[in-house]
C-alpha cells in the first residue's frame, strides 16, 4: 500500500483540486477503507461553495462504498480486512475524513457490510440518505419503525420525492404503515409510485392550488409533512397542505425560519429540522451555525443503519436510480459531477463515480 493517495480537496471558495496526500491515519473506532465508488450529494457542492470559506483545505464527500483495508483500535463491530462496506463519513469536516479519495477513514457505527444483492456503485448512494431518513422520519416525526407499522394508516407528504432522500423516505414511510404522498416532476410520477407512493403531485403547480389539491385528497386530515428539498415556498406549501383542524408536524433538512410555517398554518405545532452531521456525535459548525454534540443521535443512527441493512438485504428498500461516471470516471469525474449537481442538471438519479 502506497503511503500516499489522491483525494478531492476544497482549495478556495467554489474551487477544488485533486491533491496527493498521506493516507489518512486511523483513529479510535474507525476503519481504513479502500474506496471503490462514491456518490454525490448537494451538501458536497454547498460546502465547497460556502462563502465563509470555512471548508477550504478540507477533503470533500460523504457517501462511499469500498473494502476494509485496516481495522482501527477499539472497533467493536465485527469488521475485518476485505469486508465490503458502505456508509457515511464527515465530508468537508477536516483534511482526512472526506469520501472523495482513494482511501477514507470511517467511524464504525455509521458503516455496514454491503448486502450481497448490492454493487459497490449502488451501495455508495446510501450514506446521507439512510442517515437523514432515520433522523427526519423516526427521530423528529417519531413515526413507528418498520417492525411495528401503524395499525391505522395515516398520510404523510414527502416534498421532494425524487431526491435520493425522498426516494428512500417513501419506502421507509410505506413500511411503517403510512400512506405516502409525494411531490415531483411529472416524468418521475410512475417511478415514485413504483416505490410505494400512493399519489404524486406536480411541484410546479402554484402553491395555493397544490395545497388545495393535497388537502382535498387527504380530506383535510394530513398531519405529517417531510420536506426533502426545503425552501420558504416549499415550507409554506407543506404548512397549507397540512390539516387546519388537527395538530400537525413539519420536518425539513435546513434551518429555515419556522415562522413561515406557523404563519401559514397555526395548527402545525411541531416544526423543525434535522442535520445529518449530528449522527457523528460531535460538535461542528456549518455556515453561521454551531451545533453541539448529540451522543443520542449517534446511538440512534448506528441502530438505524443496522435496521436498514436488513431491509436492503431483503429487497424491501431499494436504492435510487444511479448514473455512473457521467463526465468521466474517478476523481476528475467527481469534480465535473459536482458542477452538474450545483447547476441543477440532476433529477431522479444519483451521480456515482468509480474510483
GROMACS .gro file of C-alpha atoms in nm:
model
  355
    1UNK     CA    1   0.000   0.000   0.000
    2UNK     CA    2   0.147   0.333  -0.106
    3UNK     CA    3   0.196   0.579   0.182
    4UNK     CA    4   0.017   0.847  -0.020
    5UNK     CA    5  -0.313   0.866  -0.206
    6UNK     CA    6  -0.515   1.113  -0.410
    7UNK     CA    7  -0.828   1.297  -0.296
    8UNK     CA    8  -1.051   1.592  -0.386
    9UNK     CA    9  -0.998   1.898  -0.167
   10UNK     CA   10  -1.165   2.236  -0.144
   11UNK     CA   11  -0.884   2.477  -0.234
   12UNK     CA   12  -1.076   2.807  -0.244
   13UNK     CA   13  -1.438   2.917  -0.233
   14UNK     CA   14  -1.603   2.730  -0.522
   15UNK     CA   15  -1.283   2.556  -0.630
   16UNK     CA   16  -1.146   2.203  -0.593
   17UNK     CA   17  -0.826   2.021  -0.680
   18UNK     CA   18  -0.700   1.664  -0.669
   19UNK     CA   19  -0.409   1.653  -0.428
   20UNK     CA   20  -0.172   1.374  -0.333
   21UNK     CA   21  -0.161   1.342   0.045
   22UNK     CA   22  -0.067   1.085   0.311
   23UNK     CA   23  -0.317   0.804   0.356
   24UNK     CA   24  -0.549   0.907   0.643
   25UNK     CA   25  -0.439   0.792   0.988
   26UNK     CA   26  -0.668   0.555   1.174
   27UNK     CA   27  -0.849   0.684   1.481
   28UNK     CA   28  -1.018   0.504   1.768
   29UNK     CA   29  -1.337   0.339   1.645
   30UNK     CA   30  -1.253   0.398   1.278
   31UNK     CA   31  -1.188   0.180   0.974
   32UNK     CA   32  -0.947   0.247   0.689
   33UNK     CA   33  -1.124   0.172   0.362
   34UNK     CA   34  -1.004   0.141   0.002
   35UNK     CA   35  -1.272   0.333  -0.187
   36UNK     CA   36  -1.442   0.162  -0.481
   37UNK     CA   37  -1.725   0.409  -0.555
   38UNK     CA   38  -1.853   0.743  -0.430
   39UNK     CA   39  -2.185   0.924  -0.470
   40UNK     CA   40  -2.259   1.297  -0.478
   41UNK     CA   41  -2.493   1.498  -0.255
   42UNK     CA   42  -2.599   1.865  -0.255
   43UNK     CA   43  -2.414   1.917   0.075
   44UNK     CA   44  -2.088   1.841  -0.109
   45UNK     CA   45  -2.102   2.132  -0.352
   46UNK     CA   46  -2.260   2.359  -0.092
   47UNK     CA   47  -1.963   2.308   0.139
   48UNK     CA   48  -1.718   2.380  -0.142
   49UNK     CA   49  -1.905   2.699  -0.238
   50UNK     CA   50  -1.966   2.819   0.119
   51UNK     CA   51  -1.898   3.195   0.107
   52UNK     CA   52  -1.737   3.187   0.452
   53UNK     CA   53  -1.453   2.977   0.314
   54UNK     CA   54  -1.462   2.767   0.629
   55UNK     CA   55  -1.414   2.443   0.434
   56UNK     CA   56  -1.101   2.546   0.244
   57UNK     CA   57  -0.839   2.277   0.293
   58UNK     CA   58  -1.093   2.008   0.374
   59UNK     CA   59  -1.148   1.677   0.195
   60UNK     CA   60  -1.491   1.662   0.031
   61UNK     CA   61  -1.755   1.391   0.013
   62UNK     CA   62  -1.990   1.197   0.242
   63UNK     CA   63  -2.110   0.887   0.051
   64UNK     CA   64  -1.888   0.595  -0.046
   65UNK     CA   65  -1.851   0.217  -0.070
   66UNK     CA   66  -1.530   0.018  -0.052
   67UNK     CA   67  -1.323  -0.259   0.103
   68UNK     CA   68  -1.185  -0.258   0.457
   69UNK     CA   69  -0.807  -0.221   0.446
   70UNK     CA   70  -0.743  -0.198   0.819
   71UNK     CA   71  -0.947  -0.207   1.140
   72UNK     CA   72  -0.861   0.064   1.391
   73UNK     CA   73  -0.824   0.042   1.769
   74UNK     CA   74  -1.135  -0.004   1.984
   75UNK     CA   75  -1.362  -0.105   1.695
   76UNK     CA   76  -1.639  -0.319   1.844
   77UNK     CA   77  -1.838  -0.426   1.536
   78UNK     CA   78  -1.720  -0.745   1.363
   79UNK     CA   79  -1.547  -0.581   1.067
   80UNK     CA   80  -1.236  -0.738   0.916
   81UNK     CA   81  -0.995  -0.668   0.632
   82UNK     CA   82  -1.156  -0.747   0.297
   83UNK     CA   83  -1.515  -0.674   0.403
   84UNK     CA   84  -1.728  -0.484   0.151
   85UNK     CA   85  -1.875  -0.189   0.342
   86UNK     CA   86  -2.059   0.138   0.288
   87UNK     CA   87  -2.185   0.425   0.498
   88UNK     CA   88  -2.143   0.794   0.568
   89UNK     CA   89  -1.831   0.992   0.657
   90UNK     CA   90  -1.787   1.352   0.771
   91UNK     CA   91  -1.739   1.525   0.436
   92UNK     CA   92  -1.552   1.857   0.448
   93UNK     CA   93  -1.501   1.807   0.821
   94UNK     CA   94  -1.121   1.819   0.801
   95UNK     CA   95  -0.835   1.718   0.572
   96UNK     CA   96  -0.874   1.342   0.632
   97UNK     CA   97  -1.234   1.223   0.663
   98UNK     CA   98  -1.400   1.309   0.331
   99UNK     CA   99  -1.511   1.032   0.095
  100UNK     CA  100  -1.377   1.168  -0.234
  101UNK     CA  101  -1.042   0.994  -0.235
  102UNK     CA  102  -0.868   0.664  -0.291
  103UNK     CA  103  -0.885   0.590   0.082
  104UNK     CA  104  -1.121   0.702   0.356
  105UNK     CA  105  -1.141   0.662   0.732
  106UNK     CA  106  -1.493   0.583   0.851
  107UNK     CA  107  -1.649   0.567   1.200
  108UNK     CA  108  -1.765   0.212   1.265
  109UNK     CA  109  -2.112   0.298   1.398
  110UNK     CA  110  -2.221   0.453   1.066
  111UNK     CA  111  -2.097   0.172   0.840
  112UNK     CA  112  -2.248  -0.162   0.741
  113UNK     CA  113  -2.138  -0.464   0.545
  114UNK     CA  114  -2.284  -0.431   0.196
  115UNK     CA  115  -2.563  -0.683   0.135
  116UNK     CA  116  -2.479  -0.934  -0.138
  117UNK     CA  117  -2.758  -0.802  -0.360
  118UNK     CA  118  -2.596  -0.457  -0.393
  119UNK     CA  119  -2.297  -0.349  -0.602
  120UNK     CA  120  -2.038  -0.101  -0.479
  121UNK     CA  121  -2.195   0.161  -0.705
  122UNK     CA  122  -2.543   0.106  -0.561
  123UNK     CA  123  -2.426   0.088  -0.201
  124UNK     CA  124  -2.230   0.412  -0.234
  125UNK     CA  125  -2.557   0.607  -0.263
  126UNK     CA  126  -2.689   0.522   0.084
  127UNK     CA  127  -2.485   0.723   0.334
  128UNK     CA  128  -2.654   1.061   0.359
  129UNK     CA  129  -2.994   0.923   0.260
  130UNK     CA  130  -3.022   0.647   0.521
  131UNK     CA  131  -2.887   0.872   0.795
  132UNK     CA  132  -3.126   1.153   0.706
  133UNK     CA  133  -3.432   0.927   0.682
  134UNK     CA  134  -3.360   0.792   1.027
  135UNK     CA  135  -3.332   1.138   1.176
  136UNK     CA  136  -3.620   1.300   0.989
  137UNK     CA  137  -3.890   1.034   0.986
  138UNK     CA  138  -3.813   0.849   1.306
  139UNK     CA  139  -3.629   1.079   1.547
  140UNK     CA  140  -3.810   1.402   1.461
  141UNK     CA  141  -4.152   1.298   1.326
  142UNK     CA  142  -4.150   0.993   1.554
  143UNK     CA  143  -4.301   0.753   1.305
  144UNK     CA  144  -4.315   0.389   1.415
  145UNK     CA  145  -4.025   0.178   1.292
  146UNK     CA  146  -4.098  -0.067   1.008
  147UNK     CA  147  -4.102  -0.361   1.250
  148UNK     CA  148  -4.412  -0.213   1.419
  149UNK     CA  149  -4.611  -0.029   1.149
  150UNK     CA  150  -4.921   0.179   1.216
  151UNK     CA  151  -5.234  -0.031   1.256
  152UNK     CA  152  -5.445   0.255   1.118
  153UNK     CA  153  -5.257   0.414   0.826
  154UNK     CA  154  -5.216   0.791   0.807
  155UNK     CA  155  -5.100   1.008   0.520
  156UNK     CA  156  -4.759   1.169   0.505
  157UNK     CA  157  -4.647   1.424   0.245
  158UNK     CA  158  -4.287   1.392   0.128
  159UNK     CA  159  -4.189   1.707  -0.058
  160UNK     CA  160  -3.902   1.645  -0.300
  161UNK     CA  161  -3.992   1.282  -0.355
  162UNK     CA  162  -3.745   1.233  -0.641
  163UNK     CA  163  -3.442   1.334  -0.434
  164UNK     CA  164  -3.235   1.042  -0.309
  165UNK     CA  165  -3.352   1.108   0.045
  166UNK     CA  166  -3.712   1.136  -0.072
  167UNK     CA  167  -3.685   0.808  -0.263
  168UNK     CA  168  -3.565   0.627   0.048
  169UNK     CA  169  -3.816   0.812   0.267
  170UNK     CA  170  -4.109   0.698   0.053
  171UNK     CA  171  -4.010   0.336   0.101
  172UNK     CA  172  -3.944   0.358   0.474
  173UNK     CA  173  -4.265   0.550   0.541
  174UNK     CA  174  -4.465   0.291   0.348
  175UNK     CA  175  -4.303   0.010   0.551
  176UNK     CA  176  -4.402   0.199   0.866
  177UNK     CA  177  -4.766   0.186   0.762
  178UNK     CA  178  -4.803   0.538   0.621
  179UNK     CA  179  -4.990   0.625   0.303
  180UNK     CA  180  -4.732   0.828   0.116
  181UNK     CA  181  -4.799   1.137  -0.093
  182UNK     CA  182  -4.507   1.297  -0.275
  183UNK     CA  183  -4.423   1.592  -0.495
  184UNK     CA  184  -4.205   1.563  -0.804
  185UNK     CA  185  -4.187   1.648  -1.174
  186UNK     CA  186  -4.439   1.453  -1.386
  187UNK     CA  187  -4.166   1.242  -1.551
  188UNK     CA  188  -4.092   1.090  -1.208
  189UNK     CA  189  -4.453   1.012  -1.111
  190UNK     CA  190  -4.458   0.647  -1.222
  191UNK     CA  191  -4.118   0.579  -1.068
  192UNK     CA  192  -4.222   0.711  -0.726
  193UNK     CA  193  -4.548   0.517  -0.740
  194UNK     CA  194  -4.349   0.201  -0.812
  195UNK     CA  195  -4.163   0.262  -0.485
  196UNK     CA  196  -4.483   0.288  -0.285
  197UNK     CA  197  -4.615   0.642  -0.320
  198UNK     CA  198  -4.996   0.638  -0.322
  199UNK     CA  199  -5.021   0.966  -0.514
  200UNK     CA  200  -4.771   1.211  -0.661
  201UNK     CA  201  -4.833   1.582  -0.725
  202UNK     CA  202  -4.658   1.819  -0.963
  203UNK     CA  203  -4.446   2.056  -0.757
  204UNK     CA  204  -4.459   2.313  -1.038
  205UNK     CA  205  -4.827   2.376  -0.957
  206UNK     CA  206  -4.882   2.716  -0.787
  207UNK     CA  207  -4.856   2.684  -0.409
  208UNK     CA  208  -5.214   2.762  -0.309
  209UNK     CA  209  -5.359   2.541  -0.583
  210UNK     CA  210  -5.131   2.249  -0.498
  211UNK     CA  211  -5.211   2.281  -0.127
  212UNK     CA  212  -5.582   2.267  -0.207
  213UNK     CA  213  -5.531   1.953  -0.418
  214UNK     CA  214  -5.345   1.775  -0.139
  215UNK     CA  215  -5.586   1.892   0.129
  216UNK     CA  216  -5.880   1.763  -0.077
  217UNK     CA  217  -5.706   1.431  -0.141
  218UNK     CA  218  -5.648   1.378   0.233
  219UNK     CA  219  -5.988   1.516   0.336
  220UNK     CA  220  -5.807   1.778   0.546
  221UNK     CA  221  -5.651   1.505   0.764
  222UNK     CA  222  -5.283   1.529   0.669
  223UNK     CA  223  -5.076   1.555   0.988
  224UNK     CA  224  -4.719   1.473   0.871
  225UNK     CA  225  -4.503   1.654   0.616
  226UNK     CA  226  -4.136   1.596   0.549
  227UNK     CA  227  -3.952   1.838   0.323
  228UNK     CA  228  -3.651   1.694   0.140
  229UNK     CA  229  -3.594   2.000  -0.079
  230UNK     CA  230  -3.668   2.287   0.159
  231UNK     CA  231  -3.721   2.649   0.064
  232UNK     CA  232  -3.950   2.906   0.220
  233UNK     CA  233  -4.207   2.833  -0.051
  234UNK     CA  234  -4.195   2.456  -0.001
  235UNK     CA  235  -4.232   2.510   0.373
  236UNK     CA  236  -4.536   2.726   0.310
  237UNK     CA  237  -4.683   2.467   0.073
  238UNK     CA  238  -4.643   2.189   0.328
  239UNK     CA  239  -4.800   2.402   0.600
  240UNK     CA  240  -5.100   2.487   0.384
  241UNK     CA  241  -5.146   2.122   0.283
  242UNK     CA  242  -5.145   2.004   0.644
  243UNK     CA  243  -5.474   1.982   0.828
  244UNK     CA  244  -5.616   2.306   0.967
  245UNK     CA  245  -5.835   2.114   1.210
  246UNK     CA  246  -5.581   1.870   1.361
  247UNK     CA  247  -5.234   1.935   1.500
  248UNK     CA  248  -4.960   1.858   1.251
  249UNK     CA  249  -4.582   1.820   1.226
  250UNK     CA  250  -4.344   1.955   0.962
  251UNK     CA  251  -3.982   1.843   0.942
  252UNK     CA  252  -3.715   1.951   0.695
  253UNK     CA  253  -3.343   1.945   0.626
  254UNK     CA  254  -3.237   2.309   0.661
  255UNK     CA  255  -3.261   2.566   0.942
  256UNK     CA  256  -3.528   2.779   0.775
  257UNK     CA  257  -3.747   3.033   0.955
  258UNK     CA  258  -4.013   2.838   1.143
  259UNK     CA  259  -4.243   3.140   1.140
  260UNK     CA  260  -4.315   3.080   0.770
  261UNK     CA  261  -4.486   2.755   0.864
  262UNK     CA  262  -4.664   2.884   1.171
  263UNK     CA  263  -4.797   3.188   0.986
  264UNK     CA  264  -4.936   2.970   0.707
  265UNK     CA  265  -5.100   2.720   0.943
  266UNK     CA  266  -5.111   2.769   1.323
  267UNK     CA  267  -5.220   2.406   1.362
  268UNK     CA  268  -4.868   2.293   1.270
  269UNK     CA  269  -4.738   2.271   1.625
  270UNK     CA  270  -4.418   2.073   1.565
  271UNK     CA  271  -4.173   2.243   1.329
  272UNK     CA  272  -3.802   2.178   1.299
  273UNK     CA  273  -3.511   2.041   1.103
  274UNK     CA  274  -3.253   1.766   1.129
  275UNK     CA  275  -2.887   1.784   1.032
  276UNK     CA  276  -2.720   1.462   0.919
  277UNK     CA  277  -2.385   1.558   1.069
  278UNK     CA  278  -2.522   1.524   1.424
  279UNK     CA  279  -2.511   1.146   1.367
  280UNK     CA  280  -2.135   1.159   1.424
  281UNK     CA  281  -2.193   1.256   1.787
  282UNK     CA  282  -1.956   1.553   1.789
  283UNK     CA  283  -1.981   1.932   1.782
  284UNK     CA  284  -1.944   2.104   1.443
  285UNK     CA  285  -2.012   2.426   1.253
  286UNK     CA  286  -2.195   2.484   0.927
  287UNK     CA  287  -2.212   2.841   0.799
  288UNK     CA  288  -2.307   3.077   1.082
  289UNK     CA  289  -2.445   2.791   1.293
  290UNK     CA  290  -2.265   2.590   1.559
  291UNK     CA  291  -2.414   2.257   1.665
  292UNK     CA  292  -2.346   2.089   1.997
  293UNK     CA  293  -2.255   1.722   2.017
  294UNK     CA  294  -2.557   1.492   2.034
  295UNK     CA  295  -2.443   1.148   2.151
  296UNK     CA  296  -2.803   1.027   2.137
  297UNK     CA  297  -2.811   1.098   1.762
  298UNK     CA  298  -2.500   0.886   1.712
  299UNK     CA  299  -2.655   0.597   1.907
  300UNK     CA  300  -2.982   0.616   1.713
  301UNK     CA  301  -2.806   0.642   1.377
  302UNK     CA  302  -2.598   0.333   1.448
  303UNK     CA  303  -2.909   0.130   1.530
  304UNK     CA  304  -3.095   0.264   1.227
  305UNK     CA  305  -2.812   0.165   0.994
  306UNK     CA  306  -2.828  -0.193   1.121
  307UNK     CA  307  -3.206  -0.199   1.074
  308UNK     CA  308  -3.162  -0.061   0.722
  309UNK     CA  309  -2.903  -0.324   0.633
  310UNK     CA  310  -3.160  -0.597   0.688
  311UNK     CA  311  -3.429  -0.419   0.484
  312UNK     CA  312  -3.184  -0.365   0.198
  313UNK     CA  313  -3.075  -0.729   0.205
  314UNK     CA  314  -3.440  -0.840   0.195
  315UNK     CA  315  -3.510  -0.614  -0.103
  316UNK     CA  316  -3.771  -0.419   0.093
  317UNK     CA  317  -3.579  -0.094   0.040
  318UNK     CA  318  -3.425  -0.021  -0.299
  319UNK     CA  319  -3.154   0.229  -0.382
  320UNK     CA  320  -3.219   0.530  -0.603
  321UNK     CA  321  -3.153   0.516  -0.976
  322UNK     CA  322  -2.786   0.573  -1.042
  323UNK     CA  323  -2.586   0.725  -1.326
  324UNK     CA  324  -2.228   0.601  -1.323
  325UNK     CA  325  -1.930   0.810  -1.433
  326UNK     CA  326  -2.117   1.097  -1.600
  327UNK     CA  327  -1.844   1.320  -1.742
  328UNK     CA  328  -1.570   1.067  -1.671
  329UNK     CA  329  -1.468   0.820  -1.403
  330UNK     CA  330  -1.252   0.868  -1.097
  331UNK     CA  331  -1.182   1.184  -0.905
  332UNK     CA  332  -1.182   1.405  -1.217
  333UNK     CA  333  -1.531   1.277  -1.289
  334UNK     CA  334  -1.634   1.366  -0.934
  335UNK     CA  335  -1.526   1.726  -0.988
  336UNK     CA  336  -1.734   1.752  -1.307
  337UNK     CA  337  -2.031   1.587  -1.139
  338UNK     CA  338  -2.024   1.841  -0.858
  339UNK     CA  339  -2.064   2.116  -1.118
  340UNK     CA  340  -2.364   1.938  -1.274
  341UNK     CA  341  -2.525   1.896  -0.934
  342UNK     CA  342  -2.476   2.263  -0.848
  343UNK     CA  343  -2.621   2.370  -1.184
  344UNK     CA  344  -2.940   2.168  -1.129
  345UNK     CA  345  -2.871   1.918  -1.406
  346UNK     CA  346  -2.956   1.612  -1.193
  347UNK     CA  347  -3.311   1.487  -1.125
  348UNK     CA  348  -3.444   1.150  -1.014
  349UNK     CA  349  -3.099   0.990  -1.023
  350UNK     CA  350  -2.780   0.977  -0.817
  351UNK     CA  351  -2.440   1.055  -0.965
  352UNK     CA  352  -2.190   0.780  -0.882
  353UNK     CA  353  -1.821   0.758  -0.970
  354UNK     CA  354  -1.594   0.455  -0.962
  355UNK     CA  355  -1.256   0.515  -0.800
   0.00000   0.00000   0.00000
